[in-house]
XYZ file of C-alpha atoms in Angstrom:
477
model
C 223.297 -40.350 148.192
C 219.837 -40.717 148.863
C 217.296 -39.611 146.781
C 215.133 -36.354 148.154
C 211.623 -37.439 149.916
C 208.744 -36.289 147.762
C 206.377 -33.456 149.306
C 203.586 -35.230 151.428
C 205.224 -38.672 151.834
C 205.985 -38.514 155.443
C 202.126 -37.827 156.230
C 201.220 -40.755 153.856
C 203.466 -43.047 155.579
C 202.367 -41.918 158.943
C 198.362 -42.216 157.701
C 199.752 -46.164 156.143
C 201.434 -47.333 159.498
C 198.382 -46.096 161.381
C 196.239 -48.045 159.143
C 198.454 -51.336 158.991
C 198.295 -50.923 162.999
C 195.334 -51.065 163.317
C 195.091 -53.732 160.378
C 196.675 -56.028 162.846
C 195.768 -54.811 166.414
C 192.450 -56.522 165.695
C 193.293 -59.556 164.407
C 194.210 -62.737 165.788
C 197.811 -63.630 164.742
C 198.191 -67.152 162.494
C 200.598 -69.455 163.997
C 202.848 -72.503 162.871
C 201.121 -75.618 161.802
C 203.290 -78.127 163.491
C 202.990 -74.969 167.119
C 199.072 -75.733 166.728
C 199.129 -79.842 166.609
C 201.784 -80.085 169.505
C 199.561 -77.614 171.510
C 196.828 -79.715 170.642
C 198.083 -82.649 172.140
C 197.966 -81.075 175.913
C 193.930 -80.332 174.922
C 192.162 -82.244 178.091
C 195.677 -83.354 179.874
C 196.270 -79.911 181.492
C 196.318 -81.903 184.605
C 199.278 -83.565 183.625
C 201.137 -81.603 181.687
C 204.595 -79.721 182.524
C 204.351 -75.765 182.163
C 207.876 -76.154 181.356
C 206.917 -78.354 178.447
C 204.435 -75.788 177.362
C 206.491 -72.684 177.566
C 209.042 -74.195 175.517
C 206.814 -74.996 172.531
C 205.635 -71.329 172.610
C 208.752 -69.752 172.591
C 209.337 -71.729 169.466
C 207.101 -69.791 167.508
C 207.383 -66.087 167.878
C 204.385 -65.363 166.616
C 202.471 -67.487 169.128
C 204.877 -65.607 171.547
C 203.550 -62.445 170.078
C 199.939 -63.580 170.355
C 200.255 -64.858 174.248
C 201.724 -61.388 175.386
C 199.671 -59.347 173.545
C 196.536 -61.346 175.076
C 197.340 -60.950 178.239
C 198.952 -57.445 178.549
C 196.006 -55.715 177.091
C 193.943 -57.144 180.103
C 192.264 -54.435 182.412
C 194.464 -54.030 184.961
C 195.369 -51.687 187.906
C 198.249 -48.943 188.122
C 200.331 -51.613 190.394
C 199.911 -54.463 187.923
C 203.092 -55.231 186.265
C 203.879 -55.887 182.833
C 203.617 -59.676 181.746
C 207.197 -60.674 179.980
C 207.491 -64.141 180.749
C 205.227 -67.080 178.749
C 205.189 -69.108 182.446
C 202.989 -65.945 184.250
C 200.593 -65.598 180.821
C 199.998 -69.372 181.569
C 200.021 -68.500 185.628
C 197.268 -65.798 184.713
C 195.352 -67.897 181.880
C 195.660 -71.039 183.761
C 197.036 -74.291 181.720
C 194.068 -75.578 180.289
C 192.190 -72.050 179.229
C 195.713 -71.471 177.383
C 195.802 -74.195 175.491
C 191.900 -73.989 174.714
C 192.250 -70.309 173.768
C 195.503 -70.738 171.287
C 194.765 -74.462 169.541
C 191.327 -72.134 168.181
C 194.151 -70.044 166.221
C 194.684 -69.988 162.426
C 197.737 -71.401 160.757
C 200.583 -69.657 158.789
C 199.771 -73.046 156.234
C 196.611 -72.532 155.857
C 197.038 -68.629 155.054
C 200.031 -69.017 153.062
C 199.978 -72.282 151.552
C 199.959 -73.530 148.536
C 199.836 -70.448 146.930
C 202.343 -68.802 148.066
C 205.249 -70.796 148.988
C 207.790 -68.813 148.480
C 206.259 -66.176 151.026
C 206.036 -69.254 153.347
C 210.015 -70.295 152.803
C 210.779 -66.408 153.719
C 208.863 -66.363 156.397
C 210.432 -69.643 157.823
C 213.872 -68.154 157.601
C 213.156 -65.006 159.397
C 211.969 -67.347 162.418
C 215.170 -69.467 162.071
C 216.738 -66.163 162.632
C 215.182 -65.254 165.657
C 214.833 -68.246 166.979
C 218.971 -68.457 166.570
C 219.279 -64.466 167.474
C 216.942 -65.580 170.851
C 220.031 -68.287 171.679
C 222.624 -66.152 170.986
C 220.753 -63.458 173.166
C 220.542 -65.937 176.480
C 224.300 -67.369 175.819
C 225.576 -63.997 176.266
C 223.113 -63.049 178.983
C 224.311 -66.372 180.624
C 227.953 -64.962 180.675
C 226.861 -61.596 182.475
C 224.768 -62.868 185.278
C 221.375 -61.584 183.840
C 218.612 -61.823 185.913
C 215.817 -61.344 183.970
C 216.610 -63.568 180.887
C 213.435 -64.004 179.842
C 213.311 -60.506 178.873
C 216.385 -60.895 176.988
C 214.990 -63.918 174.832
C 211.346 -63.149 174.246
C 212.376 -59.306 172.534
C 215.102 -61.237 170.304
C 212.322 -63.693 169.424
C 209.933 -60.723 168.296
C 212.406 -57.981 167.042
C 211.885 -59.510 163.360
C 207.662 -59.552 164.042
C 206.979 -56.455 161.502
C 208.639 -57.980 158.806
C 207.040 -61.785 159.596
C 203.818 -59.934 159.574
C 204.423 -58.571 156.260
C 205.063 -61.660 154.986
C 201.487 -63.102 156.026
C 199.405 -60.371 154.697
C 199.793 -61.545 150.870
C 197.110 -64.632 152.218
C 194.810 -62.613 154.240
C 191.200 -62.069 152.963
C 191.469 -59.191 152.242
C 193.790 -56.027 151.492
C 196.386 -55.276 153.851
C 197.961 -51.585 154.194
C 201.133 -50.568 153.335
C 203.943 -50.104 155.694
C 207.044 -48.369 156.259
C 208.483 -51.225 158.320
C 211.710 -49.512 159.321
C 209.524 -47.386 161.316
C 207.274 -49.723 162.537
C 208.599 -51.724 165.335
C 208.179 -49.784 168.268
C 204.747 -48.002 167.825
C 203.556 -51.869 167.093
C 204.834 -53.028 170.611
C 203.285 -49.732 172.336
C 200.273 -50.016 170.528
C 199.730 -53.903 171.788
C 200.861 -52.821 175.500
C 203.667 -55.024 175.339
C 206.817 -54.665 178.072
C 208.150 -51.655 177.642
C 211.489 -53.418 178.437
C 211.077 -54.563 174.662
C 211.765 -51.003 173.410
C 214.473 -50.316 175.299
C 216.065 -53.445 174.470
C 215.115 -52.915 170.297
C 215.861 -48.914 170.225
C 219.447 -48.566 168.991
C 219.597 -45.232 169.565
C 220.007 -45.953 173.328
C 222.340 -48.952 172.833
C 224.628 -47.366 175.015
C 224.533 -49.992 178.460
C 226.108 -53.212 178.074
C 222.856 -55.642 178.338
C 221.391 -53.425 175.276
C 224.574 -53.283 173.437
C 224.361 -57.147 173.450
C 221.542 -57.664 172.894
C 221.719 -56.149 169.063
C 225.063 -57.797 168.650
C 222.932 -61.227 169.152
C 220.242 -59.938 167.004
C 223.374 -59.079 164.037
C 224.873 -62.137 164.241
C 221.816 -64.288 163.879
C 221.415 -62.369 160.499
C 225.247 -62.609 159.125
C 225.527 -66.105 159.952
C 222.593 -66.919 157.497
C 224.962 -66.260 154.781
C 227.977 -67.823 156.717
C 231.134 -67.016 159.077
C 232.860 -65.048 156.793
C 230.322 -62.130 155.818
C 231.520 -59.050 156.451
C 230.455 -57.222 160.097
C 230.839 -60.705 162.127
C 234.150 -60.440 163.247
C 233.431 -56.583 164.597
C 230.437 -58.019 166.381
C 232.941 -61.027 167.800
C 234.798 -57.972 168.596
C 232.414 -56.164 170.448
C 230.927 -58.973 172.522
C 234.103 -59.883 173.645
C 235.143 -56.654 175.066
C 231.926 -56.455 176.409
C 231.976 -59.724 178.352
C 235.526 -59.491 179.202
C 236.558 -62.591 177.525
C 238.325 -63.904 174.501
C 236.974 -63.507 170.980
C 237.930 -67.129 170.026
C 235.788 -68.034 173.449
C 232.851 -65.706 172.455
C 233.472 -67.708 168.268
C 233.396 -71.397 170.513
C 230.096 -69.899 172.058
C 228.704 -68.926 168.759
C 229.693 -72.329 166.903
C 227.862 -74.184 170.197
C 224.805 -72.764 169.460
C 225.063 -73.144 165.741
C 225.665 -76.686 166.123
C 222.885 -77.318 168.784
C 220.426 -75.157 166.794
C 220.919 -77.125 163.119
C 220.556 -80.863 165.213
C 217.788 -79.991 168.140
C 216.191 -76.901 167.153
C 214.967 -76.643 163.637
C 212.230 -79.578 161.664
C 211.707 -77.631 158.414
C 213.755 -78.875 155.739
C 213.149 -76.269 153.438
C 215.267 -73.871 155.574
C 218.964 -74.582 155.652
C 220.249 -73.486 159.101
C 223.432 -71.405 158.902
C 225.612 -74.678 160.675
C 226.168 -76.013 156.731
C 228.463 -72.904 156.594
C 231.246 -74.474 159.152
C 232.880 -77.162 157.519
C 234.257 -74.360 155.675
C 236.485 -73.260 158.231
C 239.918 -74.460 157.945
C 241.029 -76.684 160.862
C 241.908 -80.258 162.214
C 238.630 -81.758 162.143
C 238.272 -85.243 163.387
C 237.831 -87.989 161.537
C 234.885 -90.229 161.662
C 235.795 -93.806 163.376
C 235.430 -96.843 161.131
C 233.533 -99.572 163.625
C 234.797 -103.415 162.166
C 233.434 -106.586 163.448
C 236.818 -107.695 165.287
C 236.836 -104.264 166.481
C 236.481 -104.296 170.720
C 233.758 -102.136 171.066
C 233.923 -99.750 174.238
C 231.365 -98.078 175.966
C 231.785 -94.340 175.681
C 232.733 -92.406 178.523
C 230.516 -89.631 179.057
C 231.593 -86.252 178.264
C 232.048 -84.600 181.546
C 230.238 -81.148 181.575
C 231.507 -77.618 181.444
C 231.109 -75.081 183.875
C 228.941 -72.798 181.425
C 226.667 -76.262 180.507
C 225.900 -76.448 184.512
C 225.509 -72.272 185.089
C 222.746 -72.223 182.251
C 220.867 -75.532 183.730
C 221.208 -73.613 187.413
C 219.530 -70.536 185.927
C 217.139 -72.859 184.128
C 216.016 -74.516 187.452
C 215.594 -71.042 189.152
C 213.587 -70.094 186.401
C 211.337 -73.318 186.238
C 210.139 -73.450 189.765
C 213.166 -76.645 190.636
C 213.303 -77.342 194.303
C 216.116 -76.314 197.060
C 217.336 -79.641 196.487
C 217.714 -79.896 193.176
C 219.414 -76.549 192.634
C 221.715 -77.681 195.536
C 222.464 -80.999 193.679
C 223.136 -79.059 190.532
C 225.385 -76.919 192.379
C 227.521 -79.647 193.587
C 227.188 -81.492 190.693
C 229.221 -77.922 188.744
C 231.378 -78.086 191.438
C 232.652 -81.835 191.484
C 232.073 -82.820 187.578
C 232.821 -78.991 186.055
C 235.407 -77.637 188.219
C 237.146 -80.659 189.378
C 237.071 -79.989 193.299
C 237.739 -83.541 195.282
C 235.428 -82.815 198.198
C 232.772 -80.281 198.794
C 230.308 -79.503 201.665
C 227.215 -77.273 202.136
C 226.995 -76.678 205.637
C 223.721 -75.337 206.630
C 222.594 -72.765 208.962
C 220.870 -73.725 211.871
C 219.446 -70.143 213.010
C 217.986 -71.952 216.306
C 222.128 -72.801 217.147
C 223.886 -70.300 215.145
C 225.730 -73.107 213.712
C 226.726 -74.600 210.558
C 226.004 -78.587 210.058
C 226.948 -80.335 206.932
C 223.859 -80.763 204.656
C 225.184 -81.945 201.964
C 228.934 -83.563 201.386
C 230.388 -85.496 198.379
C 233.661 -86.854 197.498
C 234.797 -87.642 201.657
C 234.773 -91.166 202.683
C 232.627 -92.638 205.113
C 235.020 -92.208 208.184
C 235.940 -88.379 206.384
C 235.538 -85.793 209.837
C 234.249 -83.562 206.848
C 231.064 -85.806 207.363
C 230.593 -84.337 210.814
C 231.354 -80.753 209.968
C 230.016 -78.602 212.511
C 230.801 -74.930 213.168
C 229.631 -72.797 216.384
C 229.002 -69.030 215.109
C 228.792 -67.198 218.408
C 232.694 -67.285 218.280
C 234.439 -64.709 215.958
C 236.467 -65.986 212.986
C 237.021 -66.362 209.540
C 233.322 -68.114 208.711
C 231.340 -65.623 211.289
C 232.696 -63.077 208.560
C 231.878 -64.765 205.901
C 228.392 -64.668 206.922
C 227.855 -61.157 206.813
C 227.888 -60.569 203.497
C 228.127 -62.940 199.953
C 232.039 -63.505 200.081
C 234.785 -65.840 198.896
C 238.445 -66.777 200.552
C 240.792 -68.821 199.261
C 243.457 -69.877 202.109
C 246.564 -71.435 200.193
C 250.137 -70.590 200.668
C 250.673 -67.494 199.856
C 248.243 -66.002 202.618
C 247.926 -69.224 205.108
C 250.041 -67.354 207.634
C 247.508 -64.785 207.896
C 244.087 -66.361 208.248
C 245.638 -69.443 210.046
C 244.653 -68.131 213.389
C 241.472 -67.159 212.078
C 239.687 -70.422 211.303
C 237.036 -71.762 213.594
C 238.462 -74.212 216.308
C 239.267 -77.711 214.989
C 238.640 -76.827 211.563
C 242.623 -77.843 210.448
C 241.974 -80.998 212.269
C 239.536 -81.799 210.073
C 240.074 -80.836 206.900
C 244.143 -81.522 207.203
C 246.839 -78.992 205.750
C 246.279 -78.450 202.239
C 244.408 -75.291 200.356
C 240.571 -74.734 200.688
C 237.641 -72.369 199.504
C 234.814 -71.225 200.888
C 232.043 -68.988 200.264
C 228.482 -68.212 201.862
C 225.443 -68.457 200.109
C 222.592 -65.772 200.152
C 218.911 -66.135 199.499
C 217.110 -62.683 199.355
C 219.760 -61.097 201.511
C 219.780 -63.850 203.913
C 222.450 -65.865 205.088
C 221.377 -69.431 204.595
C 225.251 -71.358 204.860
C 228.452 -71.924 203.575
C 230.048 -73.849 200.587
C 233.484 -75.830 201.001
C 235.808 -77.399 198.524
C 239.217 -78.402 198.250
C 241.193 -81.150 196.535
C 241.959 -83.192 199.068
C 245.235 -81.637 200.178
C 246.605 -80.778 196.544
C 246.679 -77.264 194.901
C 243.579 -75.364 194.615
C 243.542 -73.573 190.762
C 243.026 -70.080 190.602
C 240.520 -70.991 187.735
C 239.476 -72.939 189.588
C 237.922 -70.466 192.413
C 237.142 -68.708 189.874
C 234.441 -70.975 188.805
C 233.990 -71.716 192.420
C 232.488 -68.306 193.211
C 230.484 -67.982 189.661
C 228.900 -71.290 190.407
C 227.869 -70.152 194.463
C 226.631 -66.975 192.783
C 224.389 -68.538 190.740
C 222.860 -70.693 192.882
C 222.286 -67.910 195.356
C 220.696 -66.217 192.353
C 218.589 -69.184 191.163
C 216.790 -70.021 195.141
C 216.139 -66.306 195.204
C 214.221 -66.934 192.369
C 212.503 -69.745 193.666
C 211.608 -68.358 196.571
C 209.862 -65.439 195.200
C 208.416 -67.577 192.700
C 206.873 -69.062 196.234
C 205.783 -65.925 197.476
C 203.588 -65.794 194.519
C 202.678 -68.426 195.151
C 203.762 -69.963 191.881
């Protein structure tokens, strides 16, 4: 039961909110100490600094985050200017060095909460571990679905905690702050500092009803149950959830989770005071290995490097559509998930030469030197299997089953050069347009059917990561 609200108390909360809006809508927002001096560092080297390097800093500190956005989305703009999600355009708009100028001149959460209130400052460290870790989970499972706009996904998880950070900072402002209802708080805070509107609809639960939302406060959930460890009640039913969602198993979607756990308490996280919620897994009951005792006589080896999965290779192919990386180095990265994360033997790009209406190998790995893979070249005035193939983003798989039907169909002197065995093939598309074809097989052995699987996730995604790119060149970028 809850107890009845006195008469009058919904229009003082209102008149509070209003006034701790406004508290904070015209005030610059304190950011971390060890944000400011790392900032610092790029004052006067603009010139030679990454904007990679500088986004990722940022997006360490939500309130910085919070700070950037709100800068630049409360510029004067026109009815066709867009909202500003991602911290690479505020520092496209701003320009490097007028960012860095504008947000080193910021206060610190230190010097407004420290030293005498430390225990306001421990709190406040924890609830940006959370979102920092509710941010990760947020992009792992935005990984899995294809999302194209990740950046959205990531930047609300890092700021749906903000009223409550806030709150914790105004015990060391000058002077009195004004009460707030935070539970009611959130969203009237992001409309009245302009920010995406895609923020709302992400945060609102009430309209959790499409699967990118749904996720997305899943993420946010588990971030806060796995501060107090694995087995708190409401984890496995978000497990649960997530799984369903993504169409995969709930011990893949618990792997997932322990991943980022893991990579969050050794990469991730340099205060100390905050315990990150990793500490809780030894708990789990399992065959964990067993530390290796090095001796003297012992022949040491060199380690063979761990080969990398196909999710480790997806997220560093959205990463380099995202960070402006070149045609050739999402190409290489698509090979690369295709010979070290899938397994395939050989593979070919064959591009499209519009001037011939041919395909010509572009890129090749895994045939030897006399391989007639090497010379792969395929006339497209003809009709057949490839021509097809061309029309559209598609996959085919020929292998025994169907051989019989598509034999007839492949381009001429295509099964002299490739030999008998099973093969896969899909075209790649770059804003709609056909640019050429992927190969792969495994040298005359089986083909998987996990195996295509991958195949086509991994052509996807580069397809998805040079249409990026080159609308990151229309703009110039």
């Amino acid at each position: 039961m809850t107890a009845a609200t006195p008469p009058g108390s919904t229009g003082r909360n209102k008149t509070n909110n209003e006034a701790w809006l406004d508290f904070w809508a015209a005030r610059p927002l304190p950011i971390l100490q060890s944000t400011k001096a790392a900032l610092t560092g790029y004052v006067g080297k603009s010139e030679a600094a990454r904007t990679d390097d500088v986004v990722d800093l940022v997006l360490r500190d939500p309130l910085l985050t919070a700070h950037a956005l709100r800068h630049i989305n409360q510029r004067r703009r026109s009815s066709m200017t867009a909202d500003v999600v991602s911290l690479e355009n505020v520092i496209l708009l701003m320009g490097l060095e007028s960012f860095v100028k504008k947000f080193t001149a910021l206060p610190t959460v230190e010097s407004v909460l420290l030293p005498a209130h430390q225990a306001r400052y421990f709190s406040l460290l924890r609830h940006i571990a959370t979102a920092r870790l509710a941010a990760k989970l947020a992009r792992e499972f935005g990984v899995l679905r294809y999302d194209a706009r990740l950046d959205e996904i990531y930047v609300t998880a890092l700021l749906a905690d903000l009223p409550v950070m806030l709150r914790h900072i105004d015990v060391g402002m000058n002077e009195p702050v004004p009460p707030v209802e935070l539970a009611s708080v959130m969203l009237p805070l992001f409309a009245r500092w302009r920010l995406p509107e895609v923020f709302n609809a992400l945060l609102d639960d009430t309209v959790a009803s499409n699967q990118r939302s749904m996720l997305h406060q899943t993420a946010l959930r588990l971030a806060e149950h796995l501060q107090l460890g694995w087995w708190q009640a409401g984890i496995a039913d978000e497990v649960h959830r997530a799984g369903h969602a993504l169409g995969i198993e709930q011990y893949t979607v618990w792997e997932i989770i322990c991943r980022t756990l893991l990579h969050f308490a050794r990469n991730d996280w340099p205060y100390p005071q905050i315990f990150p919620p990793a500490r809780w897994l030894p708990m789990i009951a399992g065959d964990w290995p067993k530390p290796q005792v090095k001796t003297e006589k012992a022949e040491t080896k060199p380690a063979e490097a761990s080969r990398p999965t196909v999710q480790d290779i997806l997220r560093e192919l959205q990463h380099a559509g995202q960070s402006g990386a070149s045609f050739n180095q999402i190409m290489g990265l698509t090979i690369r998930a295709h010979s070290d994360g899938i397994g395939l033997k050989r593979i070919v790009f064959g591009l499209l030469l519009a001037g011939q209406n041919a395909l010509k190998t572009r890129y090749i790995v895994g045939a030897a030197e006399n391989d007639p893979l090497r010379t792969f070249h395929i006339d497209l005035s003809a009709p057949h299997i490839f021509t097809k193939l061309m029309l559209k983003p598609q996959s085919i798989w020929i292998n025994a089953t169907n051989r019989g039907q598509f034999e007839s169909l492949l381009p001429r002197g295509l099964r002299q050069a490739i030999g008998q065995g099973e093969f896969l093939a899909m075209s790649l598309f770059v804003e709609n347009k056909p640019v050429g074809i992927f190969y792969a097989d495994n040298r005359g052995e089986p083909v998987t059917e996990s195996q295509y699987n991958a195949f086509k996730q991994v052509c996807l995604m580069a397809g998805q990561s040079l249409t990026r790119q080159a609308k990151r060149l229309e703009l110039g970028s």
